[in-house]
Amino acid sequence: MIAPFHANALKVSNGGALIAVCDTNRERADKLAADFKVKVCYSLDDMLKIPGIDAVNILTPNHLHHDAVMACAHAGKHVITEKPPAMTLKETDDMVAACRKAGVKFGCTVQCRMRKAIQAMKSALAQGRSARFSTLTPI
């Protein structure tokens, strides 16, 4: 469901390019690949073999993030996943450790761009105003 949003974001990004899509559901994969005119894969292992892919965006159900991130790290690919990164803290720690060991970056998308505070920060940065942040310490 979220894949077209991420694909569109890559399409309009500066410096990013969508190379391939992957889904075990062939009909869904074929449609997305056709819509964005990119290669299609039906397994992550096949996609990780495509030359020119530097990073992988994991958009699977939450319980599948761990194995996908670990495969990407072992293949030397930078990886970003939707929230939550994994189902347990141990899985998340394993993913972070694997990415560090492989020398690749690991990130997690947290959709909060519609919050008023985030919109105000974006507006301030777009206007060239400096960002100032403070930390709230519990009493």
C-alpha positions as semicolon CSV with decimal commas, in nm:
position;residue;x (nm);y (nm);z (nm)
1;M;0,000;0,000;0,000
2;I;0,280;0,246;0,085
3;A;0,512;0,150;-0,203
4;P;0,368;0,395;-0,461
5;F;0,422;0,685;-0,219
6;H;0,788;0,591;-0,172
7;A;0,832;0,532;-0,545
8;N;0,689;0,876;-0,624
9;A;0,916;1,034;-0,364
10;L;1,220;0,876;-0,530
11;K;1,095;0,987;-0,870
12;V;1,095;1,354;-0,768
13;S;1,402;1,338;-0,544
14;N;1,732;1,506;-0,615
15;G;1,989;1,233;-0,660
16;G;1,774;0,927;-0,600
17;A;1,641;0,686;-0,858
18;L;1,409;0,390;-0,841
19;I;1,586;0,095;-1,005
20;A;1,359;-0,198;-0,923
21;V;1,061;-0,310;-0,721
22;C;1,018;-0,640;-0,544
23;D;0,709;-0,818;-0,416
24;T;0,626;-1,185;-0,377
25;N;0,280;-1,094;-0,508
26;R;0,355;-1,099;-0,882
27;E;0,047;-0,901;-0,987
28;R;0,126;-0,619;-0,745
29;A;0,495;-0,621;-0,837
30;D;0,422;-0,617;-1,210
31;K;0,181;-0,324;-1,175
32;L;0,421;-0,111;-0,970
33;A;0,711;-0,190;-1,204
34;A;0,499;-0,099;-1,507
35;D;0,373;0,222;-1,345
36;F;0,730;0,338;-1,275
37;K;0,901;0,171;-1,572
38;V;1,157;-0,017;-1,360
39;K;1,278;-0,375;-1,324
40;V;1,061;-0,621;-1,135
41;C;1,171;-0,892;-0,893
42;Y;0,971;-1,148;-0,701
43;S;1,231;-1,220;-0,433
44;L;1,461;-0,998;-0,232
45;D;1,758;-1,222;-0,314
46;D;1,706;-1,159;-0,685
47;M;1,673;-0,786;-0,634
48;L;1,991;-0,766;-0,427
49;K;2,185;-0,904;-0,727
50;I;2,089;-0,614;-0,955
51;P;2,390;-0,390;-1,028
52;G;2,347;-0,024;-0,942
53;I;2,124;-0,066;-0,638
54;D;2,288;0,118;-0,350
55;A;1,999;0,122;-0,104
56;V;1,681;-0,073;-0,037
57;N;1,360;0,062;0,109
58;I;1,186;-0,212;0,310
59;L;0,807;-0,171;0,292
60;T;0,698;-0,514;0,408
61;P;0,472;-0,599;0,702
62;N;0,649;-0,523;1,030
63;H;0,728;-0,885;1,123
64;L;0,929;-0,922;0,799
65;H;1,158;-0,620;0,846
66;H;1,430;-0,801;1,041
67;D;1,512;-1,069;0,785
68;A;1,497;-0,823;0,495
69;V;1,726;-0,572;0,665
70;M;1,973;-0,847;0,756
71;A;1,980;-0,968;0,393
72;C;2,037;-0,612;0,268
73;A;2,319;-0,555;0,515
74;H;2,487;-0,883;0,417
75;A;2,458;-0,777;0,052
76;G;2,628;-0,444;0,133
77;K;2,321;-0,231;0,066
78;H;2,215;0,072;0,266
79;V;1,867;0,015;0,402
80;I;1,570;0,209;0,529
81;T;1,258;0,054;0,672
82;E;0,918;0,168;0,780
83;K;0,841;0,194;1,149
84;P;0,871;-0,002;1,366
85;P;1,210;-0,124;1,254
86;A;1,147;-0,469;1,408
87;M;0,919;-0,655;1,643
88;T;1,163;-0,659;1,936
89;L;1,448;-0,448;2,064
90;K;1,684;-0,744;2,019
91;E;1,593;-0,772;1,651
92;T;1,647;-0,398;1,610
93;D;1,984;-0,420;1,785
94;D;2,081;-0,711;1,557
95;M;1,987;-0,506;1,250
96;V;2,189;-0,205;1,367
97;A;2,490;-0,429;1,445
98;A;2,471;-0,602;1,104
99;C;2,455;-0,270;0,921
100;R;2,748;-0,131;1,121
101;K;2,954;-0,444;1,054
102;A;2,875;-0,420;0,681
103;G;2,958;-0,049;0,675
104;V;2,613;0,047;0,546
105;K;2,364;0,301;0,673
106;F;2,039;0,198;0,838
107;G;1,740;0,422;0,890
108;C;1,376;0,408;0,986
109;T;1,098;0,616;0,833
110;V;0,875;0,784;1,089
111;Q;0,592;0,964;0,916
112;C;0,526;1,283;1,104
113;R;0,551;1,543;0,828
114;M;0,191;1,655;0,880
115;R;0,241;1,757;1,242
116;K;0,226;2,133;1,293
117;A;0,562;2,149;1,470
118;I;0,734;1,964;1,184
119;Q;0,568;2,188;0,926
120;A;0,683;2,497;1,119
121;M;1,043;2,369;1,126
122;K;1,032;2,293;0,753
123;S;0,897;2,640;0,682
124;A;1,166;2,803;0,897
125;L;1,442;2,609;0,722
126;A;1,297;2,691;0,378
127;Q;1,301;3,060;0,473
128;G;1,665;3,038;0,577
129;R;1,598;3,086;0,947
130;S;1,834;2,898;1,175
131;A;1,701;2,599;1,365
132;R;1,723;2,611;1,742
133;F;1,635;2,310;1,948
134;S;1,604;2,253;2,318
135;T;1,577;1,943;2,529
136;L;1,298;1,902;2,777
137;T;1,426;1,745;3,096
138;P;1,174;1,580;3,329
139;I;1,156;1,735;3,674
